[in-house]
Coordinates of C-alpha atoms in Angstrom, one line a residue:
Chain A
M1 CA 96.8 84.7 65.9
A2 CA 98.8 84.5 62.7
E3 CA 101.6 82.0 62.4
I4 CA 104.1 84.8 61.5
L5 CA 103.8 86.1 65.1
T6 CA 105.8 83.5 67.1
K7 CA 106.1 83.7 70.9
T8 CA 109.8 84.8 70.5
R9 CA 108.8 87.6 68.1
A10 CA 106.0 88.7 70.4
R11 CA 108.4 88.8 73.3
N12 CA 111.0 90.8 71.3
I13 CA 108.4 93.3 70.2
F14 CA 107.2 93.7 73.8
Y15 CA 110.8 94.4 75.1
A16 CA 111.9 96.7 72.3
G17 CA 108.6 98.6 72.0
S18 CA 108.4 99.2 75.7
L19 CA 111.9 100.5 75.8
F20 CA 111.1 102.9 72.9
F21 CA 108.1 104.3 74.7
V22 CA 110.0 104.6 78.0
V23 CA 112.6 106.7 76.2
I24 CA 110.0 109.1 74.7
F25 CA 108.3 109.4 78.1
V26 CA 111.6 110.3 79.8
V27 CA 112.3 113.0 77.2
L28 CA 108.9 114.5 77.6
T29 CA 109.2 114.4 81.3
V30 CA 112.4 116.4 81.3
N31 CA 110.7 118.9 79.0
S32 CA 107.6 119.1 81.2
H33 CA 109.7 119.5 84.3
R34 CA 111.4 122.6 82.8
Y35 CA 108.1 123.9 81.5
V36 CA 106.6 123.8 85.0
V37 CA 109.5 125.5 86.6
N38 CA 110.1 128.2 83.9
T39 CA 106.6 128.8 82.6
S40 CA 103.4 127.4 84.1
T41 CA 104.2 128.1 87.8
A42 CA 106.6 131.0 87.3
G43 CA 103.9 133.7 87.9
M44 CA 104.6 133.8 91.7
P45 CA 107.8 133.0 93.5
L46 CA 107.9 129.7 95.4
T47 CA 108.6 131.3 98.8
E48 CA 109.2 129.6 102.1
E49 CA 105.7 130.6 103.1
V50 CA 104.2 128.8 100.1
V51 CA 106.2 125.7 101.0
L52 CA 105.1 125.9 104.6
G53 CA 101.5 126.2 103.3
K54 CA 102.0 123.0 101.2
H55 CA 103.2 121.2 104.3
V56 CA 100.1 122.4 106.3
W57 CA 98.0 121.2 103.4
E58 CA 99.7 117.8 103.5
R59 CA 99.9 117.4 107.3
H60 CA 96.1 117.6 107.6
S61 CA 95.4 115.4 104.6
C62 CA 93.1 118.0 103.0
I63 CA 93.4 116.0 99.7
N64 CA 91.2 113.3 101.2
C65 CA 88.1 115.5 101.1
H66 CA 89.0 118.3 98.7
T67 CA 90.3 118.3 95.1
L68 CA 93.3 120.4 94.1
H69 CA 93.5 120.9 90.3
G70 CA 90.8 118.3 90.2
E71 CA 92.7 115.6 92.0
G72 CA 91.8 114.2 95.4
A73 CA 88.6 113.2 97.0
Y74 CA 85.2 114.4 95.8
F75 CA 83.6 115.1 99.2
A76 CA 84.4 118.8 99.4
P77 CA 84.9 121.7 96.9
E78 CA 87.8 122.2 94.5
V79 CA 90.4 124.5 96.1
G80 CA 92.8 125.0 93.1
N81 CA 90.8 128.1 92.2
V82 CA 89.3 128.9 95.7
M83 CA 91.1 132.2 95.9
T84 CA 89.6 133.3 92.6
R85 CA 86.2 132.1 93.7
W86 CA 86.5 134.2 96.8
G87 CA 87.8 137.2 94.8
V88 CA 91.0 137.5 96.8
Q89 CA 93.5 136.0 94.4
D90 CA 95.4 139.4 94.0
D91 CA 95.1 140.5 97.7
P92 CA 97.3 138.4 100.1
E93 CA 95.8 140.2 103.2
A94 CA 92.2 139.6 102.2
A95 CA 93.1 136.0 101.2
F96 CA 94.5 135.4 104.7
E97 CA 91.5 137.1 106.5
T98 CA 88.9 135.2 104.4
L99 CA 90.6 131.9 105.0
Q100 CA 91.1 132.6 108.7
S101 CA 87.4 133.3 109.2
W102 CA 86.5 130.2 107.3
M103 CA 88.9 127.9 109.2
N104 CA 87.8 129.3 112.6
S105 CA 84.1 128.8 111.9
Q106 CA 84.6 125.0 111.4
P107 CA 83.0 122.7 112.1
S108 CA 79.7 124.3 111.3
G109 CA 77.7 121.7 113.2
V110 CA 74.8 122.3 110.8
E111 CA 72.6 119.2 110.7
G112 CA 72.6 117.4 107.4
R113 CA 75.6 119.4 106.1
R114 CA 79.1 117.9 105.4
Q115 CA 81.5 118.9 108.2
M116 CA 85.0 120.2 108.0
P117 CA 87.1 119.6 111.1
N118 CA 88.8 122.5 113.0
F119 CA 92.5 121.9 112.5
N120 CA 93.5 124.5 115.2
L121 CA 95.9 126.2 112.8
T122 CA 98.1 129.1 114.0
D123 CA 97.8 132.4 112.2
E124 CA 101.2 131.8 110.7
E125 CA 99.9 128.5 109.3
I126 CA 96.7 130.0 107.9
R127 CA 98.7 132.7 106.2
A128 CA 101.0 130.1 104.7
L129 CA 98.1 128.0 103.5
A130 CA 96.5 131.1 101.9
E131 CA 99.7 131.8 100.1
F132 CA 100.0 128.2 99.0
L133 CA 96.4 128.3 97.6
R134 CA 97.1 131.6 95.9
W135 CA 100.3 130.0 94.4
A136 CA 98.3 127.0 93.2
D137 CA 95.6 129.3 91.7
Q138 CA 98.1 131.2 89.6
T139 CA 99.4 128.0 87.9
D140 CA 98.7 127.8 84.2
T141 CA 96.3 124.8 84.1
Q142 CA 95.4 125.1 80.5
G143 CA 92.2 127.0 81.3
W144 CA 90.8 124.4 83.8
P145 CA 88.4 124.6 85.6
P146 CA 85.8 125.7 83.2
N147 CA 84.3 128.2 85.6
D148 CA 84.7 129.7 89.1
A149 CA 82.5 127.0 90.7
G150 CA 85.6 124.7 90.3
Chain B
M1 CA 100.2 71.3 96.4
K2 CA 103.2 70.2 94.3
Y3 CA 105.8 72.2 96.4
E4 CA 105.8 72.4 100.2
T5 CA 106.9 76.1 100.2
Q6 CA 103.8 77.2 98.2
K7 CA 102.2 77.1 101.7
V8 CA 103.6 80.6 102.3
A9 CA 100.9 81.9 100.0
Y10 CA 98.2 80.8 102.5
A11 CA 99.4 83.3 105.1
Y12 CA 99.5 86.1 102.5
F13 CA 96.0 85.4 101.3
V14 CA 94.6 85.3 104.8
C15 CA 96.2 88.6 105.7
A16 CA 95.0 90.1 102.4
M17 CA 91.4 89.0 103.1
A18 CA 91.5 90.5 106.6
L19 CA 92.5 93.9 105.1
F20 CA 89.9 93.4 102.3
A21 CA 87.3 93.2 105.1
I22 CA 88.7 96.4 106.6
Q23 CA 88.7 98.1 103.3
V24 CA 85.1 97.5 102.4
L25 CA 83.9 98.3 105.8
G26 CA 85.8 101.6 105.6
G27 CA 84.2 102.2 102.2
L28 CA 80.7 101.5 103.7
L29 CA 81.3 104.0 106.5
A30 CA 82.5 106.6 104.0
G31 CA 79.4 105.9 101.9
W32 CA 77.2 106.4 104.9
I33 CA 78.8 109.8 105.7
Y34 CA 77.7 110.9 102.2
V35 CA 74.1 110.1 103.3
S36 CA 74.4 111.3 106.8
P37 CA 77.2 113.9 107.0
N38 CA 77.2 114.5 110.7
F39 CA 78.0 110.9 111.5
L40 CA 81.3 110.6 113.3
S41 CA 82.3 114.0 112.0
E42 CA 84.2 115.0 115.1
L43 CA 85.5 111.6 116.1
L44 CA 86.6 110.2 112.8
P45 CA 86.5 112.7 110.0
F46 CA 85.9 111.7 106.4
N47 CA 89.5 112.2 105.3
I48 CA 90.8 109.6 107.8
I49 CA 88.2 107.0 106.8
R50 CA 89.0 107.5 103.1
M51 CA 92.7 107.0 103.8
I52 CA 92.0 103.7 105.5
H53 CA 89.7 102.7 102.7
T54 CA 92.2 103.4 99.9
N55 CA 95.4 102.3 101.8
A56 CA 93.9 99.1 102.9
L57 CA 92.9 98.4 99.4
I58 CA 96.3 99.0 98.0
V59 CA 98.1 96.9 100.6
W60 CA 95.8 93.9 100.4
L61 CA 96.1 93.9 96.6
L62 CA 99.9 93.9 96.9
L63 CA 99.7 91.2 99.5
G64 CA 97.6 89.2 97.1
F65 CA 100.1 89.7 94.3
F66 CA 103.0 88.7 96.5
G67 CA 101.1 85.6 97.7
A68 CA 100.2 84.8 94.1
A69 CA 103.8 85.0 93.2
Y70 CA 104.8 82.7 96.0
F71 CA 102.1 80.3 94.9
L72 CA 102.7 80.2 91.2
V73 CA 106.5 80.7 90.9
P74 CA 107.4 77.3 92.4
E75 CA 105.0 75.5 90.0
E76 CA 106.4 77.5 87.0
S77 CA 110.0 77.3 88.0
E78 CA 109.6 73.7 89.2
R79 CA 111.5 74.2 92.5
E80 CA 110.9 75.3 96.1
I81 CA 111.0 79.0 97.1
Y82 CA 114.5 80.2 97.9
S83 CA 113.8 81.1 101.5
V84 CA 110.6 80.5 103.4
K85 CA 111.9 82.5 106.4
L86 CA 112.4 85.6 104.2
A87 CA 108.9 85.2 102.8
Y88 CA 107.4 85.3 106.3
L89 CA 109.7 88.1 107.4
Q90 CA 108.5 90.1 104.4
L91 CA 104.9 89.4 105.4
A92 CA 105.5 90.4 109.0
I93 CA 107.1 93.7 107.9
L94 CA 104.1 94.5 105.7
V95 CA 101.5 93.6 108.3
V96 CA 103.3 95.6 111.1
G97 CA 103.6 98.5 108.6
T98 CA 100.0 98.4 107.7
L99 CA 98.7 98.2 111.2
G100 CA 101.2 101.0 112.1
A101 CA 99.8 103.1 109.3
V102 CA 96.2 102.6 110.2
G103 CA 97.0 103.3 113.9
S104 CA 98.8 106.5 113.1
Y105 CA 96.0 107.7 110.8
L106 CA 93.6 107.2 113.7
V107 CA 95.6 109.5 115.9
G108 CA 96.1 112.0 113.1
I109 CA 99.7 111.3 112.0
H110 CA 99.9 111.0 108.2
G111 CA 101.2 112.5 105.0
G112 CA 99.1 114.4 102.6
R113 CA 99.8 113.0 99.1
E114 CA 96.8 111.0 98.1
F115 CA 97.3 107.2 98.6
L116 CA 100.9 107.8 99.8
E117 CA 99.9 109.1 103.2
Q118 CA 101.9 106.4 105.0
P119 CA 104.4 107.8 107.6
L120 CA 108.0 107.6 106.4
W121 CA 108.9 104.6 108.5
V122 CA 106.1 102.6 106.9
K123 CA 107.2 103.7 103.4
F124 CA 110.7 102.4 104.2
G125 CA 109.2 99.2 105.6
I126 CA 107.3 98.7 102.3
L127 CA 110.6 99.3 100.4
V128 CA 112.5 96.8 102.5
A129 CA 109.7 94.2 102.2
A130 CA 109.7 94.7 98.4
L131 CA 113.4 94.2 98.2
I132 CA 113.2 91.1 100.3
F133 CA 110.5 89.8 98.0
L134 CA 112.4 90.6 94.8
F135 CA 115.5 88.9 96.1
N136 CA 113.6 85.9 97.3
I137 CA 111.5 85.4 94.2
S138 CA 114.3 86.2 91.8
M139 CA 116.6 83.7 93.4
T140 CA 113.9 81.1 93.0
V141 CA 113.3 81.8 89.3
L142 CA 117.0 82.2 88.5
A143 CA 117.7 78.7 89.8
G144 CA 114.7 77.1 88.1
K145 CA 112.8 77.0 84.8
K146 CA 112.1 80.3 83.2
T147 CA 108.7 80.7 81.6
A148 CA 106.9 83.7 80.0
I149 CA 104.6 83.8 83.0
T150 CA 107.4 84.2 85.5
N151 CA 109.2 86.6 83.1
V152 CA 106.3 89.0 82.9
L153 CA 105.3 88.6 86.5
L154 CA 108.8 89.4 87.7
M155 CA 109.2 92.3 85.3
G156 CA 105.9 93.8 86.6
L157 CA 106.9 93.3 90.3
W158 CA 110.4 94.7 89.8
L159 CA 109.2 97.7 87.9
L160 CA 106.4 98.5 90.4
S161 CA 108.9 98.2 93.3
L162 CA 111.4 100.6 91.5
L163 CA 108.6 103.1 90.9
W164 CA 108.0 103.1 94.7
I165 CA 111.1 105.3 94.8
F166 CA 108.8 108.2 93.6
A167 CA 106.8 107.8 96.8
F168 CA 109.8 109.4 98.5
I169 CA 110.2 112.3 96.0
N170 CA 107.9 115.2 97.0
P171 CA 109.0 118.4 95.3
D172 CA 107.9 121.7 96.9
N173 CA 106.5 122.8 93.5
L174 CA 102.9 121.4 93.5
S175 CA 102.8 120.8 89.8
L176 CA 106.1 118.8 89.9
D177 CA 104.8 117.0 93.0
K178 CA 101.7 116.0 91.0
M179 CA 103.7 114.9 88.0
Y180 CA 106.0 112.6 89.9
W181 CA 103.1 111.4 92.1
W182 CA 101.5 109.9 88.9
F183 CA 104.8 108.0 88.3
V184 CA 103.7 105.8 91.2
V185 CA 99.9 106.0 90.9
H186 CA 99.4 105.7 87.1
L187 CA 102.4 103.6 86.3
W188 CA 101.3 101.2 88.9
V189 CA 97.7 100.6 88.0
E190 CA 97.8 101.4 84.3
A191 CA 101.1 99.8 83.5
T192 CA 103.1 97.5 85.9
W193 CA 100.1 96.1 87.7
E194 CA 98.6 95.1 84.4
L195 CA 101.7 93.0 83.8
V196 CA 101.2 91.2 87.1
M197 CA 97.5 90.8 86.3
A198 CA 98.1 89.4 82.9
A199 CA 100.7 87.0 84.2
I200 CA 98.4 85.7 87.0
L201 CA 95.5 85.4 84.5
A202 CA 97.7 83.5 82.1
F203 CA 98.7 81.1 84.9
L204 CA 95.0 80.6 85.9
L205 CA 93.9 79.9 82.4
L206 CA 96.8 77.6 81.8
K207 CA 95.7 75.5 84.8
L208 CA 91.9 75.8 84.4
T209 CA 91.6 75.3 80.6
G210 CA 94.5 73.1 79.8
V211 CA 95.3 75.1 76.6
D212 CA 98.8 74.6 75.2
R213 CA 101.4 76.7 77.0
E214 CA 102.8 78.1 73.7
V215 CA 99.4 79.6 72.9
V216 CA 98.9 81.1 76.4
E217 CA 102.3 82.6 76.5
K218 CA 102.1 84.2 73.0
W219 CA 98.8 85.9 74.1
L220 CA 100.5 87.0 77.3
Y221 CA 103.3 88.8 75.4
V222 CA 100.9 90.5 73.0
I223 CA 98.7 91.6 76.0
V224 CA 101.5 93.1 78.0
A225 CA 103.0 94.7 74.9
T226 CA 99.8 96.6 74.2
A227 CA 99.5 97.4 78.0
L228 CA 102.9 99.2 78.1
F229 CA 102.8 100.7 74.6
S230 CA 99.5 102.4 75.5
G231 CA 100.0 102.8 79.3
I232 CA 103.4 104.6 79.4
L233 CA 102.4 107.6 77.3
G234 CA 98.8 107.2 78.5
T235 CA 100.1 108.8 81.7
G236 CA 99.5 111.9 79.7
H237 CA 95.7 111.8 80.5
H238 CA 96.6 112.8 84.0
F239 CA 98.7 115.7 82.9
Y240 CA 96.0 117.8 81.2
W241 CA 95.2 120.3 84.0
I242 CA 97.9 120.2 86.6
G243 CA 100.3 122.8 85.0
L244 CA 102.0 120.7 82.4
P245 CA 102.5 121.5 78.7
G246 CA 99.4 121.4 76.4
Y247 CA 100.9 118.7 74.2
W248 CA 99.9 116.2 76.8
Q249 CA 96.2 116.7 75.8
W250 CA 96.8 115.1 72.5
I251 CA 99.4 112.5 73.6
G252 CA 97.2 111.6 76.6
S253 CA 94.0 111.4 74.6
I254 CA 95.5 109.2 71.8
F255 CA 97.5 106.8 73.9
S256 CA 95.0 106.4 76.7
T257 CA 92.4 105.5 74.1
F258 CA 94.6 102.6 73.2
E259 CA 94.6 101.6 76.9
V260 CA 91.3 99.9 76.2
I261 CA 93.1 97.3 74.0
P262 CA 95.0 95.3 76.6
F263 CA 91.8 95.0 78.6
F264 CA 89.8 93.9 75.5
L265 CA 92.6 91.4 74.8
M266 CA 92.5 90.0 78.3
M267 CA 88.8 89.5 78.1
S268 CA 89.1 87.9 74.7
F269 CA 92.0 85.8 75.9
A270 CA 90.0 84.4 78.9
F271 CA 87.0 83.5 76.8
V272 CA 88.9 82.1 73.8
M273 CA 91.0 79.9 76.1
V274 CA 87.9 78.6 77.8
W275 CA 86.3 77.7 74.4
K276 CA 89.5 76.1 73.2
G277 CA 90.3 74.3 76.4
R278 CA 89.4 70.7 76.7
R279 CA 89.9 70.4 80.4
N280 CA 86.9 70.3 82.6
H281 CA 88.4 71.7 85.8
P282 CA 86.4 71.1 88.9
N283 CA 87.1 74.6 90.4
K284 CA 84.3 76.3 88.6
A285 CA 84.4 79.2 91.0
A286 CA 88.0 80.1 90.0
L287 CA 86.9 80.0 86.4
L288 CA 84.0 82.3 87.2
W289 CA 86.3 84.8 88.9
S290 CA 88.8 84.7 86.1
L291 CA 86.2 85.3 83.4
G292 CA 84.4 87.9 85.6
S293 CA 87.6 89.7 86.4
S294 CA 88.7 90.2 82.8
T295 CA 85.2 91.2 81.8
V296 CA 84.6 93.7 84.5
A297 CA 88.1 95.0 84.0
F298 CA 87.3 95.6 80.4
F299 CA 84.2 97.6 81.3
G300 CA 85.6 99.3 84.4
A301 CA 89.1 100.2 83.2
G302 CA 88.5 100.1 79.5
V303 CA 85.0 101.4 78.8
W304 CA 84.6 103.6 81.8
G305 CA 88.1 104.9 81.5
F306 CA 87.6 105.8 77.8
L307 CA 84.3 107.5 78.8
H308 CA 86.2 110.5 80.2
T309 CA 89.7 110.2 78.9
L310 CA 89.5 112.4 75.9
H311 CA 90.7 115.9 76.9
G312 CA 87.6 117.6 75.5
V313 CA 85.4 115.5 77.7
N314 CA 87.8 115.5 80.7
F315 CA 87.8 119.3 80.7
Y316 CA 84.3 119.1 82.0
S317 CA 84.2 115.7 83.9
H318 CA 87.7 115.9 85.6
G319 CA 87.4 115.4 89.4
T320 CA 83.7 114.6 89.5
Q321 CA 81.7 111.5 90.5
I322 CA 82.5 110.2 87.0
T323 CA 86.1 109.6 88.2
A324 CA 84.8 107.9 91.3
A325 CA 82.6 105.6 89.2
H326 CA 85.5 104.6 87.0
G327 CA 87.9 104.2 89.9
H328 CA 85.6 101.8 91.7
L329 CA 84.7 99.5 88.8
S330 CA 88.2 99.4 87.4
F331 CA 89.9 98.5 90.7
Y332 CA 87.2 95.9 91.4
G333 CA 87.4 94.3 88.0
A334 CA 91.0 94.4 87.3
Y335 CA 92.7 93.9 90.7
V336 CA 90.2 92.9 93.3
A337 CA 88.4 90.2 91.2
L338 CA 91.7 88.9 89.9
N339 CA 93.1 88.5 93.4
L340 CA 89.9 86.8 94.4
A341 CA 90.3 84.5 91.4
I342 CA 93.8 83.3 92.4
F343 CA 92.7 83.0 96.1
T344 CA 89.7 80.9 94.9
Y345 CA 92.0 78.7 92.7
A346 CA 94.7 78.3 95.3
M347 CA 92.9 78.0 98.6
P348 CA 91.4 74.5 98.1
I349 CA 94.9 73.3 97.0
L350 CA 96.7 75.0 99.9
R351 CA 94.2 73.5 102.3
Q352 CA 94.2 70.1 100.5
R353 CA 90.5 70.2 99.9
Q354 CA 90.4 69.4 96.2
P355 CA 88.0 68.9 94.5
Y356 CA 85.7 71.3 96.3
N357 CA 82.4 72.9 95.2
Q358 CA 82.5 76.6 96.0
V359 CA 78.8 77.5 95.8
L360 CA 79.0 80.2 98.4
N361 CA 82.0 81.6 96.8
M362 CA 80.2 81.8 93.4
A363 CA 77.2 83.5 95.2
S364 CA 79.6 86.1 96.6
F365 CA 80.9 86.8 93.1
W366 CA 77.4 87.7 91.9
L367 CA 76.6 89.7 95.0
M368 CA 79.8 91.7 94.8
T369 CA 79.8 92.2 91.1
G370 CA 76.1 93.1 91.0
G371 CA 76.7 95.6 93.9
M372 CA 79.8 97.1 92.2
A373 CA 77.9 97.4 88.8
F374 CA 75.0 99.2 90.5
M375 CA 77.3 101.5 92.4
T376 CA 79.1 102.4 89.2
F377 CA 75.8 103.1 87.4
V378 CA 74.5 105.4 90.1
L379 CA 77.8 107.3 90.5
T380 CA 78.0 107.7 86.7
F381 CA 74.5 109.3 86.8
A382 CA 75.5 111.4 89.7
G383 CA 78.7 112.5 87.9
T384 CA 76.8 113.3 84.7
I385 CA 74.4 115.6 86.6
Q386 CA 77.3 117.1 88.6
T387 CA 79.3 117.8 85.4
H388 CA 76.3 119.5 83.8
M389 CA 75.3 121.6 86.9
Q390 CA 78.8 122.5 88.2
R391 CA 80.9 122.6 85.1
V392 CA 78.5 123.7 82.4
I393 CA 76.0 125.9 84.3
G394 CA 78.4 126.9 87.1
D395 CA 76.4 126.1 90.2
Y396 CA 78.4 125.8 93.4
F397 CA 79.7 122.5 94.6
M398 CA 77.7 122.1 97.8
E399 CA 74.4 123.0 96.0
V400 CA 75.1 120.4 93.4
Q401 CA 76.0 117.8 96.0
D402 CA 72.7 118.4 97.8
S403 CA 70.8 117.6 94.6
L404 CA 72.7 114.3 94.2
S405 CA 71.6 112.8 97.6
I406 CA 69.3 110.2 96.1
F407 CA 72.3 108.7 94.2
Y408 CA 74.4 108.6 97.3
M409 CA 71.6 106.7 99.1
M410 CA 71.5 104.2 96.2
R411 CA 75.3 104.0 96.3
F412 CA 75.1 103.1 100.0
G413 CA 72.7 100.3 99.2
A414 CA 75.0 99.0 96.6
G415 CA 77.8 99.2 99.2
I416 CA 75.9 97.0 101.6
A417 CA 75.6 94.3 98.8
V418 CA 79.4 94.6 98.2
V419 CA 80.2 94.3 101.9
L420 CA 77.9 91.3 102.3
G421 CA 79.5 89.7 99.2
A422 CA 83.0 90.3 100.5
L423 CA 82.3 88.9 104.0
L424 CA 80.6 85.9 102.3
F425 CA 83.7 85.4 100.2
V426 CA 86.0 85.5 103.2
Y427 CA 83.7 83.0 105.0
S428 CA 83.7 80.7 102.0
Q429 CA 87.5 80.7 101.9
L430 CA 88.1 80.2 105.6
V431 CA 85.3 77.7 106.6
I432 CA 85.2 74.4 104.8
R433 CA 81.7 73.1 104.4
N434 CA 81.6 69.3 104.4
R435 CA 78.6 69.3 102.1
E436 CA 80.7 70.9 99.4
I437 CA 83.6 68.4 99.4
I438 CA 83.1 66.2 96.4
E439 CA 84.6 62.9 95.2
P440 CA 87.3 63.2 92.6
G441 CA 86.2 62.0 89.2
P442 CA 88.1 59.3 87.3
A443 CA 91.5 60.5 86.2
Q444 CA 91.3 60.9 82.4
P445 CA 94.5 62.4 81.0
V446 CA 93.6 64.8 78.2
A447 CA 95.5 64.3 75.0
G448 CA 98.0 66.9 74.3
E449 CA 98.8 67.8 77.9

């Protein structure tokens, strides 16, 4: 390395440069936070039911098989657009019924097929989960996923 | 061992290796379920096994980092650790927390944010343990000599502990949840952990090659500067499709492309130091792991990361087996192998068995690295096919998965090699083979030391 770059200079560049990027990152984070609240997720109110659905989603650690907006485990299908895939995104009642019949038929027990546990959810919980998935589906995700297959 | 209190590291390393064994066995089990999906499906579903696989990994890597700090800080600061009792208390909290987390996962009690599934009391335990650690190690450094290695190491450990705060912040809004979640996940593995990695690597190369400290430390600052300059805004490559503004596509693409640089520099650093170094250190295994770690990290984190980081590519590859391929090789190269490098260097010293041939250890390196490389290749092929079938053509997920079964079988085979390598490594560290103890050579001080 060039003689002009002494250890002290390298250290100072590290500290000052890192601070510079931290500041930019914080500013962009504030802007993104506002964008999420006011724009990208504003299409549907964040009701208590949606929040309950998120808790159901978390309590059963669905993320460790499924992906949601592409994040999670890759063992089971993407669910960020599952309501669109099922064609029930705009119909809360149909969303609930479809999800209910799906959840109640698990595990399928079919030999050689990946198994989803039965989580013994109440109807209230299934309804909340359906609302949560509809809420996630309406998020503006910059056009992702490329198609309904997720 | 120059300082008596370095002995603390031994307990950390042993606990870390026990969790390492649990982690790889959990991974093998998960890999088998991909091949034979009905296996254990009612008793121990896939999501529980995966939580154990990922959580055990994270905790053992952290235990390794803490142990490494307790090992190298006394030598760097030239004084004993502030409090040995606190160090053991910290370890006890972490071990109880980890066992508690695994136990509660097995009975179905867990959170649902990926990698942060620990029950709240475990999260607090981790926080308390981190605070004890920071206090203990900072008191040691403040009272002793300050070097670039301890500066960078402490900065990394302080920042990663501070970022743990975001593990407690879980907004109801899913997109905000995801954004702040990455503050822990990305800013750990693609920023602050890189500081810890670079500092430990610098310490190892200093000891193993005998290159002048000024040179090593200048490299260290340049490496960590490129790591944070690219890594902080590089967070943007996780913000493309989760409901955040579109400008992240450009910021994320550009800065995460630069994330290759610190890994390239670490690899260059390791090789240049070995070429320049005039010391013929007897611990060849530690040198192998150091060079191997920086090389595999460059490929796993650098090359495989870049492979799918540009937003135009990621639009199609996001959340496929491509991500899994990258995740496995980058964690192995950057953090697993580096931890195993410092264990390999420190264990013979901690057990007063120097100099010591570590043939079995070196065999385990090739077995594990070969296995991980093969696993990465097959997952990359699987991911490429998945991307095409599912994202371009639009076939449904389960149909696509059925046509990938051959790759999952090969991945399981690779997993067996990795597990055997890991168990061989643990054996080689814990059992001293008399055949491998060698006579010290004549002490020849090298000029310039």
